[in-house]
CSV table of C-alpha atoms in Angstrom, one decimal:
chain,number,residue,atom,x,y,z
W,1,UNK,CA,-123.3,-231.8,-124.9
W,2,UNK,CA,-121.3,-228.4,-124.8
W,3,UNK,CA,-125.1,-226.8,-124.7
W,4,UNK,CA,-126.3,-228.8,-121.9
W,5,UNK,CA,-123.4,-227.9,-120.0
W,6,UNK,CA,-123.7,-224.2,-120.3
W,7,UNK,CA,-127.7,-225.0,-119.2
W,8,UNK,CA,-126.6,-226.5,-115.8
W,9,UNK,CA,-124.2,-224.0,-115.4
W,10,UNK,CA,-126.7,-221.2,-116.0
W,11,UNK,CA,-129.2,-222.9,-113.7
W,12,UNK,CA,-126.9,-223.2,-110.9
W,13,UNK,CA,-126.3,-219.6,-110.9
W,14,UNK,CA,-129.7,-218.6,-111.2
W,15,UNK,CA,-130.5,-221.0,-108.3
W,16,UNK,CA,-127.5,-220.0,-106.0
W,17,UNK,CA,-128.9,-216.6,-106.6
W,18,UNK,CA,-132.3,-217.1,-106.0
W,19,UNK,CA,-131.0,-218.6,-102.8
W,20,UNK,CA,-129.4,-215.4,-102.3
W,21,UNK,CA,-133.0,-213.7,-102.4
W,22,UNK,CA,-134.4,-216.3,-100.5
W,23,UNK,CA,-132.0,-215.9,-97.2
W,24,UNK,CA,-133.6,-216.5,-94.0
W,25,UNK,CA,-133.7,-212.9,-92.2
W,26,UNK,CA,-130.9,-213.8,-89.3
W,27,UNK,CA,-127.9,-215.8,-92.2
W,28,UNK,CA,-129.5,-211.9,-94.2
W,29,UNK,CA,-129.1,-209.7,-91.0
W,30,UNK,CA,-125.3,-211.2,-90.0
W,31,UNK,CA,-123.7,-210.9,-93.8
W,32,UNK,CA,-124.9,-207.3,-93.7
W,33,UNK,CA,-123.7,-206.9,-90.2
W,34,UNK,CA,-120.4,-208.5,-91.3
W,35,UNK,CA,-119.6,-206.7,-94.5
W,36,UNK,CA,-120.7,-203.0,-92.7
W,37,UNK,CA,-118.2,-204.1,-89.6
W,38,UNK,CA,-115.4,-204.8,-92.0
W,39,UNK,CA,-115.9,-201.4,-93.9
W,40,UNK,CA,-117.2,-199.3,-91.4
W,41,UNK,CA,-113.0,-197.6,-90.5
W,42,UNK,CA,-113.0,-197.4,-93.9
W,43,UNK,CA,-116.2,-195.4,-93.8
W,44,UNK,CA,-115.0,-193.1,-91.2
W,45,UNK,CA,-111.9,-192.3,-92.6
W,46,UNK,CA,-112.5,-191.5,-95.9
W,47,UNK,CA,-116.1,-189.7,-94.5
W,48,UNK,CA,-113.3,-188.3,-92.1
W,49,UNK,CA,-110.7,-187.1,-94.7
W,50,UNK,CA,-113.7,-185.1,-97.0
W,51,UNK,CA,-115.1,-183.2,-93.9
W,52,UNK,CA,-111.2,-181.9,-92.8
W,53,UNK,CA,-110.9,-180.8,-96.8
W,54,UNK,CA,-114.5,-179.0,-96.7
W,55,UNK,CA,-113.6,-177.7,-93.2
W,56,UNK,CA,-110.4,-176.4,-94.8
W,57,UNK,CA,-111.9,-175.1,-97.7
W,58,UNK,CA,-114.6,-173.1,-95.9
W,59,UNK,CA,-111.6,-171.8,-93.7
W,60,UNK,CA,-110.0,-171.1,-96.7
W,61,UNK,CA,-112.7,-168.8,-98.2
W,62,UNK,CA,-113.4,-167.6,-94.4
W,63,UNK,CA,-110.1,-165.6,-93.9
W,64,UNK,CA,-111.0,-162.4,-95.1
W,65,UNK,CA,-114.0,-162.0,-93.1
W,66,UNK,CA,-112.6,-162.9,-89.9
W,67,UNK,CA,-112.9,-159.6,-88.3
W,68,UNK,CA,-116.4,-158.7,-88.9
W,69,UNK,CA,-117.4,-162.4,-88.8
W,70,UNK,CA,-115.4,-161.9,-85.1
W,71,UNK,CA,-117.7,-158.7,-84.4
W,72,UNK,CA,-120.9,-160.1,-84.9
W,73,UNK,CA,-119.8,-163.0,-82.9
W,74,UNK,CA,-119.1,-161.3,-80.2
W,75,UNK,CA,-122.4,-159.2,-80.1
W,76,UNK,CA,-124.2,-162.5,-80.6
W,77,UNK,CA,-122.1,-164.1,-76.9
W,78,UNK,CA,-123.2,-160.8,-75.6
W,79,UNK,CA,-127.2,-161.1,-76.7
W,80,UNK,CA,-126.6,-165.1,-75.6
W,81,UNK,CA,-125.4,-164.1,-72.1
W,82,UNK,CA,-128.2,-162.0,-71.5
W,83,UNK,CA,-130.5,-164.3,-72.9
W,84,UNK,CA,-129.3,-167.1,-70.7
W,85,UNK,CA,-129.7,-165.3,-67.3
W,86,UNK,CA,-133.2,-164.8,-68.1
W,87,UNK,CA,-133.5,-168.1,-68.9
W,88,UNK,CA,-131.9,-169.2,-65.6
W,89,UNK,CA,-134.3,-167.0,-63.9
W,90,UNK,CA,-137.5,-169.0,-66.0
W,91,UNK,CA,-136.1,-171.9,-64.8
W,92,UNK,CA,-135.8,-171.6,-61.3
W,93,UNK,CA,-139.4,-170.4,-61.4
W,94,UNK,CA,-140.4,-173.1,-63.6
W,95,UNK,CA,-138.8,-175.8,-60.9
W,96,UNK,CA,-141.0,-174.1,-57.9
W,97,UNK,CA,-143.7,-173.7,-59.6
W,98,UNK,CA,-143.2,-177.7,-61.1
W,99,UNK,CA,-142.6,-178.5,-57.6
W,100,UNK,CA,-145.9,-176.8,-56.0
W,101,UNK,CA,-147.8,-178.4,-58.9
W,102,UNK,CA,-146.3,-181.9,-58.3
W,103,UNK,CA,-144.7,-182.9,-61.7
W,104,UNK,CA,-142.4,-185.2,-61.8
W,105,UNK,CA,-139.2,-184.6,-63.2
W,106,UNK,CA,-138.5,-186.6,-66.7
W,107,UNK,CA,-136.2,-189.3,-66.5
W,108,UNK,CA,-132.7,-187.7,-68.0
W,109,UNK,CA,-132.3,-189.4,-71.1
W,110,UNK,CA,-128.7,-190.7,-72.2
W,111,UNK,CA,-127.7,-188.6,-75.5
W,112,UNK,CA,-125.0,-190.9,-77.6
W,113,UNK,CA,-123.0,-188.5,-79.8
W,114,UNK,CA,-122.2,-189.9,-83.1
W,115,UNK,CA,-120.7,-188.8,-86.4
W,116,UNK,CA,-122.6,-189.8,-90.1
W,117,UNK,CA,-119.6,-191.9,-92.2
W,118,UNK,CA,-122.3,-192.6,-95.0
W,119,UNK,CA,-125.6,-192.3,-96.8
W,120,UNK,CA,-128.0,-194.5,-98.2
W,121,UNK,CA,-125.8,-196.1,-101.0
W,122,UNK,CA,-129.1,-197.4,-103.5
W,123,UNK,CA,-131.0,-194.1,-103.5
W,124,UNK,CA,-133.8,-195.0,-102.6
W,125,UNK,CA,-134.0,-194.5,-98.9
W,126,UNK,CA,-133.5,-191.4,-97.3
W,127,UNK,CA,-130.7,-192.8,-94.5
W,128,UNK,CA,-127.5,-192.4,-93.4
W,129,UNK,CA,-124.9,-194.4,-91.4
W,130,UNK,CA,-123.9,-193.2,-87.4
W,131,UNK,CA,-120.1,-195.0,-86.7
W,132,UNK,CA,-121.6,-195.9,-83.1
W,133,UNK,CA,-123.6,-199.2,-82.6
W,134,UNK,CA,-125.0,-201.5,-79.9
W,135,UNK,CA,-121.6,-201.6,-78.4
W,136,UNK,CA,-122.5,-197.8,-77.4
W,137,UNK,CA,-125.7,-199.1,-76.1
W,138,UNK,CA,-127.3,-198.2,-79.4
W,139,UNK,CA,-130.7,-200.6,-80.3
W,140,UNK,CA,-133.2,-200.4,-83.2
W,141,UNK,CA,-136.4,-197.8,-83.2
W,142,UNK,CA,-134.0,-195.5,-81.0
W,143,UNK,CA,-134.9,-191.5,-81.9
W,144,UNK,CA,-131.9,-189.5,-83.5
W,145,UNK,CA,-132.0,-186.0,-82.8
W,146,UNK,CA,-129.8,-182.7,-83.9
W,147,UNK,CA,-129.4,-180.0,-81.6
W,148,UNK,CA,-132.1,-178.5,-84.1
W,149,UNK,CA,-134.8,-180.8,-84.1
W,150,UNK,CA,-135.5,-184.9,-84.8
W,151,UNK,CA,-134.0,-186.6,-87.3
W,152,UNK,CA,-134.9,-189.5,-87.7
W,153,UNK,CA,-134.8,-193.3,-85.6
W,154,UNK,CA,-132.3,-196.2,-86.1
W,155,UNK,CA,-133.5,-198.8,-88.2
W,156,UNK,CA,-130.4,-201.2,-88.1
W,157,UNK,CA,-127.8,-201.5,-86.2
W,158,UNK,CA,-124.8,-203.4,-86.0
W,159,UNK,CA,-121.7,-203.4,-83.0
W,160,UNK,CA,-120.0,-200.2,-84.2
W,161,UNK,CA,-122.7,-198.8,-86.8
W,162,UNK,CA,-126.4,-197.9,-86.8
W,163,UNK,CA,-128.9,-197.0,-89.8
W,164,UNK,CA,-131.2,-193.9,-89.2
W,165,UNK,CA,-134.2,-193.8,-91.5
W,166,UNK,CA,-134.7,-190.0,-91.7
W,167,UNK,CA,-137.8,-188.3,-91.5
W,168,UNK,CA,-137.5,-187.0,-94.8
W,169,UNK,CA,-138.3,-190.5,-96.1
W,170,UNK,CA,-141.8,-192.1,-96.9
W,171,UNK,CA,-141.6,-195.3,-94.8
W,172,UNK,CA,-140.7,-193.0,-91.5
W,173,UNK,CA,-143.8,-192.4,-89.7
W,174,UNK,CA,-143.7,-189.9,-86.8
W,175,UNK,CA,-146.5,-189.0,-84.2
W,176,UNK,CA,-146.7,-185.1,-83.7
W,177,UNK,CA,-148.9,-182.5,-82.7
W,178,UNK,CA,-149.2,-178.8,-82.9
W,179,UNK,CA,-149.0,-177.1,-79.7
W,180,UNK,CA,-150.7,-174.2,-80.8
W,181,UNK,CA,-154.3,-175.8,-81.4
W,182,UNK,CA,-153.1,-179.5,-79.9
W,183,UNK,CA,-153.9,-180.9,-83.2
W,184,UNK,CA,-152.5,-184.4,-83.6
W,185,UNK,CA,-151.6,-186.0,-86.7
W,186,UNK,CA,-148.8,-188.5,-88.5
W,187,UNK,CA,-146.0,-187.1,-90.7
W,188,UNK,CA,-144.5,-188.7,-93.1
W,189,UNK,CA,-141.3,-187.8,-95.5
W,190,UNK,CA,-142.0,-186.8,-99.1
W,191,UNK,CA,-138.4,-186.6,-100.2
W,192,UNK,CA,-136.5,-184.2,-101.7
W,193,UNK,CA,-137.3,-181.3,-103.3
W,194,UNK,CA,-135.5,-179.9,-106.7
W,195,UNK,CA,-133.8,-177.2,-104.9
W,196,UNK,CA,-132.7,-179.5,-102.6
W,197,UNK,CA,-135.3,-178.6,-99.6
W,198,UNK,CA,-136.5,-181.2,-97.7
W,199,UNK,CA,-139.8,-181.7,-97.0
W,200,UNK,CA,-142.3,-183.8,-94.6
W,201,UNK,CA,-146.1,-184.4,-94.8
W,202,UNK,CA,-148.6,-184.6,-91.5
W,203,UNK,CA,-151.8,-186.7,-92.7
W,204,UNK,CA,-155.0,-187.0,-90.7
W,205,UNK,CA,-155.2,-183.2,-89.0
W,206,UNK,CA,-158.7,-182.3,-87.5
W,207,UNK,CA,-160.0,-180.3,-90.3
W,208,UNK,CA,-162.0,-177.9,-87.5
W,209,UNK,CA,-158.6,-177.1,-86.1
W,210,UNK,CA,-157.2,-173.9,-87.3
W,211,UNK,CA,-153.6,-174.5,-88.5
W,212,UNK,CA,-151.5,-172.0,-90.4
W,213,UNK,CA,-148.0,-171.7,-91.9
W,214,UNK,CA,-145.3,-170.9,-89.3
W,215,UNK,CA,-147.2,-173.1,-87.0
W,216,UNK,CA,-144.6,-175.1,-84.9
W,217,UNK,CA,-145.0,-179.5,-85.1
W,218,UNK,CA,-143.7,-181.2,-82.1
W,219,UNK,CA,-143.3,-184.9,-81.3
W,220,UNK,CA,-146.9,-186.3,-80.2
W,221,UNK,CA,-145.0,-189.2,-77.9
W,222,UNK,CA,-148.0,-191.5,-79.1
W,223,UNK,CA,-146.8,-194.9,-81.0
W,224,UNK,CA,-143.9,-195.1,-78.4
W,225,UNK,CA,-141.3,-195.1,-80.7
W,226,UNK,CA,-140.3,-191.2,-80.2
W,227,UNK,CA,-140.3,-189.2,-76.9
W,228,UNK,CA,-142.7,-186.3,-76.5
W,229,UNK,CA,-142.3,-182.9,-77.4
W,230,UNK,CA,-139.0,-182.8,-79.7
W,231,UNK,CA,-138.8,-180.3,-82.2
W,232,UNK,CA,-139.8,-181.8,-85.8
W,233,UNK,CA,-140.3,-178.4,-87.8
W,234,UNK,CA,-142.7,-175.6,-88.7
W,235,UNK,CA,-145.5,-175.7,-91.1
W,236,UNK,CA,-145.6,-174.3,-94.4
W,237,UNK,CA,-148.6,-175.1,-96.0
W,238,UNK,CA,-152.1,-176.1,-95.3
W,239,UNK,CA,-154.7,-177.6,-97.7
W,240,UNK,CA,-157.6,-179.8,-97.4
W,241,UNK,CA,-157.2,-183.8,-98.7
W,242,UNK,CA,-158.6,-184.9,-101.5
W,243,UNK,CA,-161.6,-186.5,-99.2
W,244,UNK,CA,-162.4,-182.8,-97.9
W,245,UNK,CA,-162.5,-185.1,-93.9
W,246,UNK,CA,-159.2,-184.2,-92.8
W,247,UNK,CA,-156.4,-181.0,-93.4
W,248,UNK,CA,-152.7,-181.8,-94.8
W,249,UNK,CA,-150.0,-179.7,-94.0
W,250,UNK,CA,-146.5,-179.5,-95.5
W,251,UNK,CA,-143.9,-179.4,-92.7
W,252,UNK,CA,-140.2,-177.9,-93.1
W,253,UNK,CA,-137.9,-180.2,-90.6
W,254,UNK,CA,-135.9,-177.8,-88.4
W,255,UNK,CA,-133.2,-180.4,-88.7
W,256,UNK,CA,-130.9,-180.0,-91.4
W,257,UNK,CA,-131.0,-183.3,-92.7
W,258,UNK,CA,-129.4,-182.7,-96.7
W,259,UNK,CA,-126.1,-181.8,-94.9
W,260,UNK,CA,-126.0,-182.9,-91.0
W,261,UNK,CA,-122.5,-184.1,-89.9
W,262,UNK,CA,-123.2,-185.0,-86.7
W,263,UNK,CA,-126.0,-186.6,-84.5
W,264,UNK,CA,-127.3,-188.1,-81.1
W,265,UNK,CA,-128.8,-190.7,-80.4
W,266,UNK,CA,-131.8,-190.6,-77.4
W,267,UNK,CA,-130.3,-194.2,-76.2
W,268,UNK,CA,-132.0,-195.8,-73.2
W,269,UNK,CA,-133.3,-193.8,-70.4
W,270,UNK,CA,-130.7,-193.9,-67.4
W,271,UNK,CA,-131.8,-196.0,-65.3
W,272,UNK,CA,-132.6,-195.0,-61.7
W,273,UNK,CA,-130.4,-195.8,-58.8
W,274,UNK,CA,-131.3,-198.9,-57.4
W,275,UNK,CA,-133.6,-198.2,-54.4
W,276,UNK,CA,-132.0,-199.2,-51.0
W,277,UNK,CA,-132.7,-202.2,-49.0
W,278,UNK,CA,-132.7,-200.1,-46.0
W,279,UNK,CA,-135.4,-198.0,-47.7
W,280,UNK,CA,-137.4,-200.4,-49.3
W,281,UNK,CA,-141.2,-200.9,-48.3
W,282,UNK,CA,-141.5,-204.6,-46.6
A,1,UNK,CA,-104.5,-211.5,-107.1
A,2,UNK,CA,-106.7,-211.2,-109.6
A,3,UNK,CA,-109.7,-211.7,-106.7
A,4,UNK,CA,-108.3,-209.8,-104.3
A,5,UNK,CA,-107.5,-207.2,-106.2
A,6,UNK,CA,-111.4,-207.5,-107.6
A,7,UNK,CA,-112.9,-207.3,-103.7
A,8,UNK,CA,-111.0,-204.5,-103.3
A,9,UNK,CA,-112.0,-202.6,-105.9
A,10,UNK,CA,-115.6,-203.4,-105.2
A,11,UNK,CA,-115.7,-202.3,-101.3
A,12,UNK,CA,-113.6,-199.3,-101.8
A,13,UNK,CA,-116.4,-198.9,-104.9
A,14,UNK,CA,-119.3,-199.3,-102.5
A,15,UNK,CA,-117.7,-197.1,-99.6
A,16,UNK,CA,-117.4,-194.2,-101.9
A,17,UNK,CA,-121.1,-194.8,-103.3
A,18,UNK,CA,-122.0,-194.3,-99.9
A,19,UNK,CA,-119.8,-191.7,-98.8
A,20,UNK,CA,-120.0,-189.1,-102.1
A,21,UNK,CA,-122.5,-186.5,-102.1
A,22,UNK,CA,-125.2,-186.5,-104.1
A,23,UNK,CA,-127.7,-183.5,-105.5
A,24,UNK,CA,-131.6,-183.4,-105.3
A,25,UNK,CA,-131.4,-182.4,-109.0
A,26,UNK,CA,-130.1,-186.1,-109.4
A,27,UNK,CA,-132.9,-187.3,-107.5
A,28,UNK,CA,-130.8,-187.6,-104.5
A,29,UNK,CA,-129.3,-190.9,-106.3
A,30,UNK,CA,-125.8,-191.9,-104.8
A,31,UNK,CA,-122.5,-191.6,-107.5
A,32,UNK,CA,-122.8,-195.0,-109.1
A,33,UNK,CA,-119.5,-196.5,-109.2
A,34,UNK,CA,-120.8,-199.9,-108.6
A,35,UNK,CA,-122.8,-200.0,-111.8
A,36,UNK,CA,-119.4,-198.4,-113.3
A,37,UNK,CA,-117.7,-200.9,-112.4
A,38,UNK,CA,-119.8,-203.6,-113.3
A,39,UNK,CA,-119.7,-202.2,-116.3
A,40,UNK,CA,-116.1,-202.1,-116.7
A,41,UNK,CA,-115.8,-206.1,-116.0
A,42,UNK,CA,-118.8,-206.8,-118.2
A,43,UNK,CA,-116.6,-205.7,-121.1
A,44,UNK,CA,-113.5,-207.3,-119.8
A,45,UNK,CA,-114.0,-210.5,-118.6
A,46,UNK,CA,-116.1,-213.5,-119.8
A,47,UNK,CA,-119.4,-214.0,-119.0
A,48,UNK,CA,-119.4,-215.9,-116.1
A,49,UNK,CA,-116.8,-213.8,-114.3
A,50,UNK,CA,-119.2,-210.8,-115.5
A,51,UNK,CA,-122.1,-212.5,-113.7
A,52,UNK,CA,-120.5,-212.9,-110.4
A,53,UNK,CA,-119.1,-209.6,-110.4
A,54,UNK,CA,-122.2,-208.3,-111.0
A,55,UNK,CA,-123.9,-210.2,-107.8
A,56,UNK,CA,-121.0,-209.7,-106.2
A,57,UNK,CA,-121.3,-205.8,-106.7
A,58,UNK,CA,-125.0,-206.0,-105.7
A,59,UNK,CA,-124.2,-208.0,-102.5
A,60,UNK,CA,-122.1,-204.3,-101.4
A,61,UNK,CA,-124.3,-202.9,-102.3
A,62,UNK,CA,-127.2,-203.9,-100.7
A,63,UNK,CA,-125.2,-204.7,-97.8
A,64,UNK,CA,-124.2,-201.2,-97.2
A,65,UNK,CA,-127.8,-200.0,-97.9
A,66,UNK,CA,-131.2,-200.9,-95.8
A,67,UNK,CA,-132.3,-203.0,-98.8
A,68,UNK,CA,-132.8,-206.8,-98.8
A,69,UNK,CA,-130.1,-208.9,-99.5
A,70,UNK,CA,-130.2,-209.9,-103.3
A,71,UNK,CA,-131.9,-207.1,-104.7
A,72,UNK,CA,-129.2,-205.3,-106.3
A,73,UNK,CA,-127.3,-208.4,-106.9
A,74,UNK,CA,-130.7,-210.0,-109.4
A,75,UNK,CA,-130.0,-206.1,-111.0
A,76,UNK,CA,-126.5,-205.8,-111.6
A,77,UNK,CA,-126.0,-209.4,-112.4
A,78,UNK,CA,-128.7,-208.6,-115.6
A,79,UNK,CA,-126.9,-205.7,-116.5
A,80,UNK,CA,-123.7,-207.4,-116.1
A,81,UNK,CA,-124.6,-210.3,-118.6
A,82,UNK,CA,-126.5,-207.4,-121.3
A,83,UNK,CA,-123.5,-205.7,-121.4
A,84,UNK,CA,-121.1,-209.0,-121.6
A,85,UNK,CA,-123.4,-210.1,-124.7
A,86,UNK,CA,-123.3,-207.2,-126.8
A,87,UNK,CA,-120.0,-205.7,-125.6
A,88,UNK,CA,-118.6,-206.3,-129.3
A,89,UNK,CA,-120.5,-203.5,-130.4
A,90,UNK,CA,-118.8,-200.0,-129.5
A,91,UNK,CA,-118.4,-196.6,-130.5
A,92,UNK,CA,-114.9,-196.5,-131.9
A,93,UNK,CA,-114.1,-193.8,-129.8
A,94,UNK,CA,-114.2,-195.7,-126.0
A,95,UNK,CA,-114.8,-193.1,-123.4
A,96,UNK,CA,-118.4,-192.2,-125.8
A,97,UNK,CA,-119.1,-196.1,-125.0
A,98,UNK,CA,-118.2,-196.2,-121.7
A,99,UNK,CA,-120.6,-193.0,-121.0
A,100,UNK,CA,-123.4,-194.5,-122.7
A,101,UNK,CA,-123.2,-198.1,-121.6
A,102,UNK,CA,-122.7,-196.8,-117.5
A,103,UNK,CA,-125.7,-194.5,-118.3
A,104,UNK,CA,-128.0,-197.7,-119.3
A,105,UNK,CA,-126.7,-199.4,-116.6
A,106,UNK,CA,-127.1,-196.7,-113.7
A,107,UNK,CA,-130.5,-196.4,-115.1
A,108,UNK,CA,-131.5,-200.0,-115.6
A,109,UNK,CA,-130.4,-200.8,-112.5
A,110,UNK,CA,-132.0,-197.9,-110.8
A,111,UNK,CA,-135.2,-198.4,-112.7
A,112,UNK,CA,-134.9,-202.7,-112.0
A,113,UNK,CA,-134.1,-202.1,-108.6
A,114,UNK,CA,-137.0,-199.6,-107.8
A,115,UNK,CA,-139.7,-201.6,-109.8
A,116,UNK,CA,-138.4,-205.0,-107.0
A,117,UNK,CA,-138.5,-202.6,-103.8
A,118,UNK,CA,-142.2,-201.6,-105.1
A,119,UNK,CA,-143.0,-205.0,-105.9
A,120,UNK,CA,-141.3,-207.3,-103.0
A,121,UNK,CA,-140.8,-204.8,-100.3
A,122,UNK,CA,-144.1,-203.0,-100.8
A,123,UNK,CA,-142.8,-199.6,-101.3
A,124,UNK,CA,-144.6,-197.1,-102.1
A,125,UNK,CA,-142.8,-195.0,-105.4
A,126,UNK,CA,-144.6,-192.3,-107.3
A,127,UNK,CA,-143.7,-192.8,-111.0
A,128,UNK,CA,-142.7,-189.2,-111.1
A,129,UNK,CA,-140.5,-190.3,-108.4
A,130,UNK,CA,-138.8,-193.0,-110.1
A,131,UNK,CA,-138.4,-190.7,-113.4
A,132,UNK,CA,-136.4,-188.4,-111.6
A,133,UNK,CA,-134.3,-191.0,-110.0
A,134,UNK,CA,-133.9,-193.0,-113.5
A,135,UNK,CA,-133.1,-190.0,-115.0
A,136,UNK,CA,-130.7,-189.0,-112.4
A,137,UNK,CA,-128.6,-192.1,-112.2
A,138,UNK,CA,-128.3,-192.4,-115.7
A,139,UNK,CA,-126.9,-188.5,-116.4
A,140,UNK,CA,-124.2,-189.8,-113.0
A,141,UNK,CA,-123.5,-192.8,-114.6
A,142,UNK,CA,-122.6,-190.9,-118.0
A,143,UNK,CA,-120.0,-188.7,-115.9
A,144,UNK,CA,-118.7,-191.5,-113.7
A,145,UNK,CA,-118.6,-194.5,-115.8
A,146,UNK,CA,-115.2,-193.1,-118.1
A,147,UNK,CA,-113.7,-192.0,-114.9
A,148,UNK,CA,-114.1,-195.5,-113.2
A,149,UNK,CA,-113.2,-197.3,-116.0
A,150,UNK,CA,-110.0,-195.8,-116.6
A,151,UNK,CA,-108.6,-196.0,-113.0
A,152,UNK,CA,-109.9,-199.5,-112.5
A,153,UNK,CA,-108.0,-200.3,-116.3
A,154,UNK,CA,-104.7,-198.1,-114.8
A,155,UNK,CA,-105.3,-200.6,-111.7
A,156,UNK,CA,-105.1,-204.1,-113.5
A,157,UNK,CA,-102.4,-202.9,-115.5
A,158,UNK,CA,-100.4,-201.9,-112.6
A,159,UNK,CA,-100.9,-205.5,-111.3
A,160,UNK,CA,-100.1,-207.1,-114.4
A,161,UNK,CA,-103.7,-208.1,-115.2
A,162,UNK,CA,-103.8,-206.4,-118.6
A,163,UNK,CA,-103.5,-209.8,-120.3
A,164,UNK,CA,-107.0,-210.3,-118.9
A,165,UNK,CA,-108.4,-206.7,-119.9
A,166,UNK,CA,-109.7,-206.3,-123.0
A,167,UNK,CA,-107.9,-203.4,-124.8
C-alpha cells in the first residue's frame, strides 16, 4: 500500500514536470517575463554595485599614472580636434556632393542607451541582459551596437529587460560584406576562444574574390534584420572550405563583447513628421 | 519561513549566476550556485523537498536564461534526487564532499542540459565544445559548492531552521 503511494506520488511529479516541458509558448513566454521583471532591480543593483567596485579598483591602481596618463590625453584631444575639423570639412563636401548626386538622406535612426545587468546564466548561449525593454520602445530582432561595432540583436524582451544574442554565438546569423572586394557572405559566432578572444565565422564567400587578413566586414543589410554598413570586425584568416566552392574567413568583432558594460539599441526608425494637409497631393 | 527563506535563496542564487563573471578557460560557463545549492538541499532535506528544489532551481534558471522553460528543471531535479539517494555516503571530512558532489552536479547538469538543447532545441554543439564546458563547470562547481553550502547552512541556522539541516 505504502509502495503504491510513493508510485502515484512519483508519477504526479514526473507528470507536473513534464507539463512543465510541455508549456504552451505564451503561459512559457509570461513566467519568464514575470520572474526577469521581478529580479531585474535586483540585477541592476548588484550588476551596479560590482561595476562602482571595478571602477574603484581601477581608480585605485590609476593614481600614480595620472600625470602622464593626463599628458597623453591631452595630445590625443589635440590630434582629435584636428582630426575633427577635417572631418567637418569631408562632410560638408560629402553633403554637396550627396545633394548634386540625389541621395537621399537615411532615416536618423533612434539609439536606446542601455546598461548589461547580466549574462547568459546556463552557459550555453553567448547573451547578456540590457535593463531597458519594450517600455523604451525596445522589440525583438532589434540590432545592438557599441560605439565600436555590432553586437549582437535582441532576442527577448520583456517591459524593462531585453536579451541580446551576441554575435559571438552559433545561432546569430549576420549578413555582411567586405567593402574592399564587395564580397558577401553570412557570419556566424564560433565562441570563445581559450585566451578569451572572441571570434566569428563568414561562410559562403566567392572563392574568386580576393580577401585577406586585415580586410574590414561590414553589415550586408540583406535578411532585414540588421541595418547596412555597421562595423562587425576585421578579418583574420582566410582558408578555403572543406568543399574547395567557397572561401571561409575568421573575423575579429571590433566590439568588445567578453567585457562590454554598456550598449544601444538601433530601436525603430523615427518616424517622419506627418506630411501636412495643406501639402498633401489630392 | 522555511519557503520563503528557500525562494530567496534561490533568486538571489540565480541573479548572481547571471551577474558573476565567468573565464573562457571555464568554457565561458556561469558560477554555478544553483547546482550548489541544489546540492546543498539534496543532502538536507528529504527527497521530495530535494525534488522540487531542484525544479524549482531549474525554473530560475531557465527563466533568467534564453532556454526553454523545463530544461534545467528535468536536470537539476535528477541531480537533486542522485544526490538525495546516496547522500549517506560521505567523505568524513565535509567540505572534500561538498567539492566533489557540486563538481558532479555542475557537470551533470551542464553535460544533461547540453545533450537536451542538442536534442530538443536543435542546437548545434561540437563535442569538443561540450568537453570544455563539462569540464569547466565541474572544476567551478568544486570551488563554489563549499562556499554556498556554508553560507546557505549559516542562513538556516540564523533562522532557526537547523532542526531541518542535516549536521
Amino acid at each position: 500500500m505504502v509502495k503504491q503511494r510513493g508510485f502515484v506520488i512519483w508519477a504526479v511529479l514526473l507528470a507536473g514536470l513534464l507539463g512543465l516541458l510541455n508549456l504552451p509558448l505564451p503561459a512559457s513566454r509570461q513566467a519568464k517575463e514575470a520572474v526577469r521583471e521581478a529580479l531585474a532591480p535586483l540585477h541592476a543593483l548588484v550588476s551596479g554595485a560590482g561595476l562602482r567596485l571595478r571602477e574603484a579598483g581601477t581608480t585605485l591602481r590609476g593614481i600614480g599614472g595620472l600625470a602622464s596618463e593626463n599628458r597623453a590625453l591631452q595630445e590625443e584631444v589635440l590630434r582629435l580636434r584636428g582630426e575633427m575639423r577635417a572631418l567637418q570639412t569631408d562632410a560638408k563636401e560629402n553633403g554637396v556632393l550627396r545633394e548634386l548626386l540625389g541621395f537621399k538622406r537615411r532615416a536618423g535612426q533612434k539609439l536606446v542607451a542601455a546598461e548589461v545587468i547580466a549574462r547568459d546564466s546556463t552557459g550555453w548561449w553567448q547573451t547578456l541582459r540590457l535593463d531597458r525593454g519594450s517600455r523604451d520602445g525596445l522589440a525583438a530582432d532589434l540590432a545592438v551596437v557599441t560605439p565600436d561595432g555590432l553586437a549582437g540583436r535582441i532576442v527577448e524582451v520583456s517591459d524593462h529587460t531585453a536579451d541580446v544574442l551576441l554575435v559571438s554565438d552559433p545561432s546569430c546569423r549576420v549578413a555582411v560584406r567586405i567593402p574592399r572586394t564587395g564580397s558577401n557572405g553570412v557570419l556566424s559566432g564560433t565562441g570563445v576562444r581559450w585566451n578569451g578572444q572572441v571570434v566569428c565565422r563568414i561562410d559562403f564567400i566567392n572563392r574568386n574574390h580576393a580577401i585577406r587578413p586585415g580586410d574590414e566586414v561590414v553589415t550586408s543589410g540583406l535578411g532585414g534584420v540588421f541595418p547596412p554598413d555597421l562595423p562587425v570586425g576585421y578579418v583574420e584568416t582566410v582558408e578555403t572550405d572543406a568543399a574547395g566552392l567557397y572561401l571561409r574567413a575568421e573575423v575579429l568583432p571590433r566590439a568588445d563583447l567578453a567585457r562590454m558594460r554598456h550598449a544601444f539599441v538601433l530601436a525603430a526608425p523615427r518616424e517622419a513628421p506627418a506630411p501636412s494637409r495643406r501639402g498633401a497631393a489630392p | 519561513m522555511s519557503v520563503l527563506s528557500l525562494v530567496i535563496v534561490l533568486l538571489s542564487g540565480g541573479v548572481l549566476q547571471a551577474v558573476l563573471p565567468t573565464w573562457a578557460a571555464a568554457g565561458q560557463m556561469p558560477v554555478p550556485v544553483l547546482p550548489a545549492l541544489v546540492v546543498y538541499y539534496a543532502l538536507t532535506r528529504n527527497r521530495v523537498a530535494a525534488f522540487w528544489i531542484g525544479v524549482a532551481a531549474g525554473l530560475v534558471q531557465d527563466a533568467l536564461g534564453i532556454v526553454p522553460l523545463g530544461f534545467s528543471s528535468c536536470c537539476f531535479a535528477v541531480a537533486a534526487l542522485l544526490l538525495n539517494r546516496y547522500r549517506e555516503e560521505v567523505f568524513e571530512w565535509e567540505g572534500l564532499t561538498h567539492m566533489i558532489l557540486g563538481g558532479a552536479a555542475a557537470a551533470g547538469t551542464t553535460l544533461a542540459l547540453g545533450l537536451l538543447l542538442g536534442a530538443a532545441a536543435g542546437m548545434h554543439l561540437p563535442v569538443g565544445r561540450i568537453a570544455l564546458k563539462t569540464l569547466g563547470a565541474a572544476g567551478l562547481g568544486v570551488a563554489t559548492t563549499p562556499l554556498v553550502c556554508r553560507g546557505v547552512r549559516r542562513l538556516d541556522v540564523m533562522l532557526g531552521l537547523v532542526a531541518e539541516a542535516r549536521r
